[in-house]
Coordinates of N, CA and C in Angstrom, one line a residue:
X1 N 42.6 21.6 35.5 CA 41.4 22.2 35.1 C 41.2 22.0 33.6
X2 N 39.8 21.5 33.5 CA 39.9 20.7 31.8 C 39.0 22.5 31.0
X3 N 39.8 22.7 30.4 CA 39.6 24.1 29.4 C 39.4 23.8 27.7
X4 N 38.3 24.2 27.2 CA 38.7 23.7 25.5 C 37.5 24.5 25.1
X5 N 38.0 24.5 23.6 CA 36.9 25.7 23.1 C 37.5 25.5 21.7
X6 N 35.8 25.3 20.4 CA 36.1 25.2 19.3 C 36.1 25.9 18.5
X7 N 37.0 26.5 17.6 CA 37.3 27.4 16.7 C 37.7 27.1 15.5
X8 N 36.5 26.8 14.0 CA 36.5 27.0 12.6 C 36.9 25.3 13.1
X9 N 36.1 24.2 13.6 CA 36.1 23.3 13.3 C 37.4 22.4 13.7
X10 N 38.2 23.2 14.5 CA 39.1 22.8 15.4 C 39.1 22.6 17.3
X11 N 39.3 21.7 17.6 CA 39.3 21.8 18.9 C 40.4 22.1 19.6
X12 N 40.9 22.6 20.4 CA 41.6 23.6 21.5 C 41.7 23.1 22.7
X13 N 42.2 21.7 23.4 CA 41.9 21.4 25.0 C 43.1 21.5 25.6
X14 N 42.8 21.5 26.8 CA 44.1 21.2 28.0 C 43.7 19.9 28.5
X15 N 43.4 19.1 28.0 CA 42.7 17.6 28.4 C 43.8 16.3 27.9
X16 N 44.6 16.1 29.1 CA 45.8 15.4 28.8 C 45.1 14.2 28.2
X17 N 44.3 13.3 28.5 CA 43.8 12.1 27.9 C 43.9 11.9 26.4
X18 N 43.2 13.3 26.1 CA 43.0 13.7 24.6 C 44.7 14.0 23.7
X19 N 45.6 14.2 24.5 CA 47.3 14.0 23.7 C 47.9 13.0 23.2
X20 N 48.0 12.9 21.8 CA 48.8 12.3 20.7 C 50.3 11.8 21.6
X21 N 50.7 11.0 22.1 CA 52.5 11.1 22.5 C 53.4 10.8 21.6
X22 N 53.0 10.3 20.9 CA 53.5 10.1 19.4 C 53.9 11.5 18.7
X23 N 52.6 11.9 18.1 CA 53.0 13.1 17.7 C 53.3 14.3 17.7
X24 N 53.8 14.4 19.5 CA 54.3 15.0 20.1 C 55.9 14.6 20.0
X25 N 55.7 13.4 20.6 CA 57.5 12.7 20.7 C 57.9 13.4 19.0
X26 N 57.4 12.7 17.7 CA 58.2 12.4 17.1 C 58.2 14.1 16.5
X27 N 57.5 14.6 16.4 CA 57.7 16.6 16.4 C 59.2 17.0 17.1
X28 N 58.5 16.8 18.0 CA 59.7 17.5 19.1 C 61.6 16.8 18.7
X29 N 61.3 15.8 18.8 CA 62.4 15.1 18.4 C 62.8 14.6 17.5
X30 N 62.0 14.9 16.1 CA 63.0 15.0 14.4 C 62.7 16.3 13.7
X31 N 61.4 16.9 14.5 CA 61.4 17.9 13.2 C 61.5 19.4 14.0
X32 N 61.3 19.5 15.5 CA 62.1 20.8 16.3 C 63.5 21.1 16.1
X33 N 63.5 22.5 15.9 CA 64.9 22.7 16.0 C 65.5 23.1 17.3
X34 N 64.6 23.3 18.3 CA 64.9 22.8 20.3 C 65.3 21.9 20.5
X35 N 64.7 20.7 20.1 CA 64.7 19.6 20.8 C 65.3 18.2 20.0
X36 N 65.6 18.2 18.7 CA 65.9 17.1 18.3 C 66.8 16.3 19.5
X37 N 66.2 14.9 18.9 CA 66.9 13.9 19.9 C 66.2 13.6 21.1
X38 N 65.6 15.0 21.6 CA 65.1 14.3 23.0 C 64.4 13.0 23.4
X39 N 64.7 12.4 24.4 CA 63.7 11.0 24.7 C 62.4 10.6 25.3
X40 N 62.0 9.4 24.8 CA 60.6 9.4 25.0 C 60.7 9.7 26.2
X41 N 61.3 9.5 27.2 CA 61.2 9.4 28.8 C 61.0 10.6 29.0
X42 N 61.6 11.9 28.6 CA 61.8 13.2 28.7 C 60.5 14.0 28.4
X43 N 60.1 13.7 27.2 CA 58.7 14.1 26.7 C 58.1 13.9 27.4
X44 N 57.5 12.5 28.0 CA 56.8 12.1 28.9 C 56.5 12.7 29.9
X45 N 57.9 13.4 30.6 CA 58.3 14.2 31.7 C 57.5 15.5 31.5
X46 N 57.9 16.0 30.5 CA 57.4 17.6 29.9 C 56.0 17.3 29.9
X47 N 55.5 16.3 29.4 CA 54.1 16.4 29.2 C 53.3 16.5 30.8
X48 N 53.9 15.4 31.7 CA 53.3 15.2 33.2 C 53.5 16.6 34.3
X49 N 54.4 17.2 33.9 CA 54.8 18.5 34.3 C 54.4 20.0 34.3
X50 N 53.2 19.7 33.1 CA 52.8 21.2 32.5 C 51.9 21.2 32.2
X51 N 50.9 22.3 31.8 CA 50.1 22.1 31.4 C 49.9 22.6 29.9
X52 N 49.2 21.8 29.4 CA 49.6 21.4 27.9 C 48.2 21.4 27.2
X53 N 48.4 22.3 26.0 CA 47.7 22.3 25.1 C 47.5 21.5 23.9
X54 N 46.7 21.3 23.2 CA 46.5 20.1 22.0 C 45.6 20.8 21.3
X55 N 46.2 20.5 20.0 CA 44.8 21.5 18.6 C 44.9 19.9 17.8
X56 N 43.1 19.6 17.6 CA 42.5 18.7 17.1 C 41.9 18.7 16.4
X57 N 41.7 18.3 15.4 CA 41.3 18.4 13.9 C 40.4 16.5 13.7
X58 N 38.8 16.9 14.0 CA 38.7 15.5 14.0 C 39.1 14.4 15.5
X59 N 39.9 13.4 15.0 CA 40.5 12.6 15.9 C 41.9 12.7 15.9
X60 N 42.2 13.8 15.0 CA 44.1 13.4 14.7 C 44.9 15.2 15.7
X61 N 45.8 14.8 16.1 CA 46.3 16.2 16.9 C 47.1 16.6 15.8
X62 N 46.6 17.7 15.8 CA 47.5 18.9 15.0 C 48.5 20.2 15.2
X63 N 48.5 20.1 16.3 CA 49.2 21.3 17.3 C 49.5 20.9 18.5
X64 N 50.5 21.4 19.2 CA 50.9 21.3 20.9 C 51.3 22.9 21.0
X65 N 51.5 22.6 22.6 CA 51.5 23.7 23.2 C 51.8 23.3 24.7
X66 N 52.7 24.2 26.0 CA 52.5 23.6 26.8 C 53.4 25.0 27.4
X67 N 52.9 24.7 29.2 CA 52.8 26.1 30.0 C 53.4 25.6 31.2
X68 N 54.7 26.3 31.4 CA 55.4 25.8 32.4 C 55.2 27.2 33.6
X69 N 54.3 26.4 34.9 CA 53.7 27.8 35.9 C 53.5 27.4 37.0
X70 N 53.7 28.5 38.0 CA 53.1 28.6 39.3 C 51.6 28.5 39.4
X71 N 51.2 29.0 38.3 CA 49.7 29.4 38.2 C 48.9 30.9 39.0
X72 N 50.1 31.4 39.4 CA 49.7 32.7 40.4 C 50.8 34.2 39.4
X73 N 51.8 33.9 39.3 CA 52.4 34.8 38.4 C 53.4 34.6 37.5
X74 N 53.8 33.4 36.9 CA 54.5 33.3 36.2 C 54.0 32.1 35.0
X75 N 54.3 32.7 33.6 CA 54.4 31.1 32.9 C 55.1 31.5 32.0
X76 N 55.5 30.2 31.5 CA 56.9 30.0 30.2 C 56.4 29.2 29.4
X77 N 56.1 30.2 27.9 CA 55.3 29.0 27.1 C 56.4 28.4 25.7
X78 N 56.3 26.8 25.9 CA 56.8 26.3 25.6 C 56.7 25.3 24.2
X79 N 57.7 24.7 23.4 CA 57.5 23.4 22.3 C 56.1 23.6 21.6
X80 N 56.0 24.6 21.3 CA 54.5 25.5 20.4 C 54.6 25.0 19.0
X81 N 53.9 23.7 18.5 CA 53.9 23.8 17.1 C 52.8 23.5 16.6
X82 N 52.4 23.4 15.2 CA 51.1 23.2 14.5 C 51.7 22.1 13.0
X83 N 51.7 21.1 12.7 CA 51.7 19.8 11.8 C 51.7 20.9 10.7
X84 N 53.0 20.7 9.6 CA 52.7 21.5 8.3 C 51.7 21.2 7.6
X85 N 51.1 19.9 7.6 CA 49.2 20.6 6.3 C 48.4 21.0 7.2
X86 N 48.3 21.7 8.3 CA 47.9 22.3 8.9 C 48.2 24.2 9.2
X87 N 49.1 24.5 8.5 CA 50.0 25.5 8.7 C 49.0 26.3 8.2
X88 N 49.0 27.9 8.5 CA 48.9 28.7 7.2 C 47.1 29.3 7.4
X89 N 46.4 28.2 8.6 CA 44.9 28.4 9.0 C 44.5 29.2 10.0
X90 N 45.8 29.7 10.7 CA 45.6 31.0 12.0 C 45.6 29.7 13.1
X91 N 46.0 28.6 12.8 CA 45.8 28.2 14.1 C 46.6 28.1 15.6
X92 N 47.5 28.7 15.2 CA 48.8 29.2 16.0 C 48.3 30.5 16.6
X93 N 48.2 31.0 16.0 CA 47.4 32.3 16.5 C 46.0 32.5 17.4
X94 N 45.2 31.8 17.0 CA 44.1 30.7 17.9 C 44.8 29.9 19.3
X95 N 45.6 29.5 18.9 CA 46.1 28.7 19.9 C 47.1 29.9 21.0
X96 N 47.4 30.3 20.5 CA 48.1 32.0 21.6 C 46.9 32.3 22.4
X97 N 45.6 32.9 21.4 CA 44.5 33.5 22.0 C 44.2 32.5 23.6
X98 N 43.6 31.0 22.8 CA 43.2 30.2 23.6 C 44.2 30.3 25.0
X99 N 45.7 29.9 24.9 CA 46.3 29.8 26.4 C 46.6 30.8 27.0
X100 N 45.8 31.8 26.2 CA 45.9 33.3 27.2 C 44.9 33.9 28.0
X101 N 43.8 33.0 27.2 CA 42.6 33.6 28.4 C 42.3 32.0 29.0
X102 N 43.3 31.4 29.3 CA 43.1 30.3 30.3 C 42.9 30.9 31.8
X103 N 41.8 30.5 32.5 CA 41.3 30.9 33.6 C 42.6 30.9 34.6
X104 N 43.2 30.3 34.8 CA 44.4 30.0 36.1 C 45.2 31.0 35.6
X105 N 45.5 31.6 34.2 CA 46.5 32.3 33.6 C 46.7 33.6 34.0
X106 N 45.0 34.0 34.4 CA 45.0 35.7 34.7 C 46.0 36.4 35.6
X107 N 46.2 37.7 35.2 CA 46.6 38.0 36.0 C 48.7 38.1 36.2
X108 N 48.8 37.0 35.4 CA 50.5 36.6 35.9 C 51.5 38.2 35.3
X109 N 52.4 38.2 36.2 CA 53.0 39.4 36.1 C 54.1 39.4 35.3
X110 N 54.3 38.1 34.6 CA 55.3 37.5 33.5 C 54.7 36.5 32.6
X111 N 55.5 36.7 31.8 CA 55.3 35.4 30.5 C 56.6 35.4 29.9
X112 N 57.3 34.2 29.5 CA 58.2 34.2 29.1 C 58.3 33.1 28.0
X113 N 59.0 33.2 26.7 CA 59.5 32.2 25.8 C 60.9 32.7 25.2
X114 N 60.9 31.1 24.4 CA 62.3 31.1 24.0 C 61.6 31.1 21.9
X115 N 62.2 31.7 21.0 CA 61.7 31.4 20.0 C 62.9 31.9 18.7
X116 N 63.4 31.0 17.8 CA 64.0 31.7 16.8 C 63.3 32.3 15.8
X117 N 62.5 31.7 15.4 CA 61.6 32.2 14.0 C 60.5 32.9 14.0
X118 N 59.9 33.3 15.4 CA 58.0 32.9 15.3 C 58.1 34.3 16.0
X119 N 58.6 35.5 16.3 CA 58.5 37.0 16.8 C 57.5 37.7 16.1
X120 N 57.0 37.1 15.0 CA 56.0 38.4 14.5 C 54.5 37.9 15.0
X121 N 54.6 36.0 15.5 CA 53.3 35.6 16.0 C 53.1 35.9 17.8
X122 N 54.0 36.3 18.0 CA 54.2 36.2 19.4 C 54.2 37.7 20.0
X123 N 54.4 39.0 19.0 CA 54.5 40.0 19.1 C 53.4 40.8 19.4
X124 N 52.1 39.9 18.4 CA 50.5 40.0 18.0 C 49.6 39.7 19.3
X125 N 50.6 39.3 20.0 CA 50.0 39.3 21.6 C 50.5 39.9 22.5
X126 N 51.4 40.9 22.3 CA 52.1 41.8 23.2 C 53.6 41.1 24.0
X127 N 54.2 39.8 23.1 CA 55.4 39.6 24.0 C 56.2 40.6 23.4
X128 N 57.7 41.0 23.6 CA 58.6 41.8 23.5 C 59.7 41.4 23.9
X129 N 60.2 41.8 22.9 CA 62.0 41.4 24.1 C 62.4 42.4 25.1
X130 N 63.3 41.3 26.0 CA 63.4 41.9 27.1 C 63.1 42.9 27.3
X131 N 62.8 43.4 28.3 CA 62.7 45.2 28.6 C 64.2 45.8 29.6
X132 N 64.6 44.1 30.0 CA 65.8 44.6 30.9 C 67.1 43.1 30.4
X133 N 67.4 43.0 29.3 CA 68.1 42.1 29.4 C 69.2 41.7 29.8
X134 N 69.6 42.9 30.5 CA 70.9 42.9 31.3 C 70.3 42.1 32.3
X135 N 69.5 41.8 33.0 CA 68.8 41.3 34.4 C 68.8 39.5 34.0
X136 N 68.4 39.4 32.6 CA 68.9 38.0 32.1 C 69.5 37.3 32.2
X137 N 70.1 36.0 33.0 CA 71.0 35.0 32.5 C 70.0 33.2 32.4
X138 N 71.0 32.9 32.0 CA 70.6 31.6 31.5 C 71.9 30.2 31.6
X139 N 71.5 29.0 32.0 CA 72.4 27.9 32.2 C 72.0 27.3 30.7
X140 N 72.5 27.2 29.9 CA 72.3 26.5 28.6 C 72.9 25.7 28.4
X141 N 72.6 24.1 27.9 CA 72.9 23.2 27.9 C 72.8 22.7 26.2
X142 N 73.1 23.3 25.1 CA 72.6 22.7 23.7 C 72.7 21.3 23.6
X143 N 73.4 20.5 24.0 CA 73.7 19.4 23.6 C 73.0 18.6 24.5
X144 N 72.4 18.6 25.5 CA 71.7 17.4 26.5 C 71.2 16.5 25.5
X145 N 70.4 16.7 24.6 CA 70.1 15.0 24.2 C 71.0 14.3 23.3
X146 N 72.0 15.0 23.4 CA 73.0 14.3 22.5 C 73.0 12.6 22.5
X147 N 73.0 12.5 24.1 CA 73.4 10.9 24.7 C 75.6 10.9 24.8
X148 N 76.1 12.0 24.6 CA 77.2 12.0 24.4 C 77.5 12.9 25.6
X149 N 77.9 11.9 26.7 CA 78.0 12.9 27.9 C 79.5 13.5 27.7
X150 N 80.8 13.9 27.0 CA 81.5 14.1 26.5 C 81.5 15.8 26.1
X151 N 80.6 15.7 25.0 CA 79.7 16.6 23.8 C 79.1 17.2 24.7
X152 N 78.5 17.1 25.9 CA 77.9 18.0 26.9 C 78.3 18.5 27.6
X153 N 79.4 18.1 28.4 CA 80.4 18.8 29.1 C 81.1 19.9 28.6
X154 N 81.3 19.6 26.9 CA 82.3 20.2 26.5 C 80.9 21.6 26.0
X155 N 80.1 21.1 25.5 CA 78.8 23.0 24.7 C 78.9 23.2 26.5
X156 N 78.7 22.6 27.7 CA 77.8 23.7 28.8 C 79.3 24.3 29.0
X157 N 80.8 23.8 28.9 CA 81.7 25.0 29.4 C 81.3 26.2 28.4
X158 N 81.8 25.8 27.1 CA 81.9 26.9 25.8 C 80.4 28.1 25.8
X159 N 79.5 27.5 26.8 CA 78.2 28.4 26.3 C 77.3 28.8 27.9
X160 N 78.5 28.6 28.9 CA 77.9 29.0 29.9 C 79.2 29.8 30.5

């Protein structure tokens, strides 16, 4: 479902056509602190698999975003960033608004993310930590894009 809406001269879509892979790939994989390393093939994957947001400035992408869902009650929002000369204009915060009142969104009885830094933008929309984190587990894998299948065996014993 193609969704987009302009705000202070920014555009806001879920219109895969309209995504940068470039500026996606090379975000995610030199300047994330999730994802470094990961592969083009991989991103690719994430991108075909979700549904994904894009903040446009003009013709150049300035932001991603992307929503891992059933579409009925659950989504996991994901690799959320905005280009640093772009920082600092609420467009992160715009861009929350936007993938929350996404029409297929309503309604879900969960939302979930993963975030080190960003709790006070994420708070501004009512996420919270756990309410039961004992009920929590997780298979964590830090090292998958290593390419060092070695280095991977060895982080998923020590961290699972």
């Amino acid at each position: 479902m193609l969704f987009e809406e302009t705000i202070n001269g920014y555009l806001y879509s879920t219109d895969k056509d309209k995504l940068q892979f470039d500026v996606i790939f090379n975000y995610l994989s030199k300047e994330s602190y999730w994802a470094q390393g990961i592969s083009r093939e991989i991103v690719n994957q994430v991108i075909e698999n979700s549904v994904c947001f894009g903040i446009y400035h003009g013709e150049e992408q300035v932001g991603f975003a992307r929503v891992v869902t059933d579409k009925a009650t659950f989504g996991y929002l994901g690799d959320v960033f905005v280009l640093k000369p772009h920082r600092g204009k609420g467009l992160s915060k715009n861009l929350m608004a936007f993938i929350l009142k996404h029409p297929e969104f309503q309604g879900f009885r969960r939302w979930l993310l993963l975030t080190k830094d960003a709790q006070s933008l994420y708070s501004q929309f009512g996420f919270i930590k756990f309410h039961a984190p004992d009920r929590c587990m997780e298979l964590w894998y830090p090292d998958v894009y290593s390419g060092d299948p070695e280095k991977q065996k060895i982080a998923a014993k020590e961290n699972n």
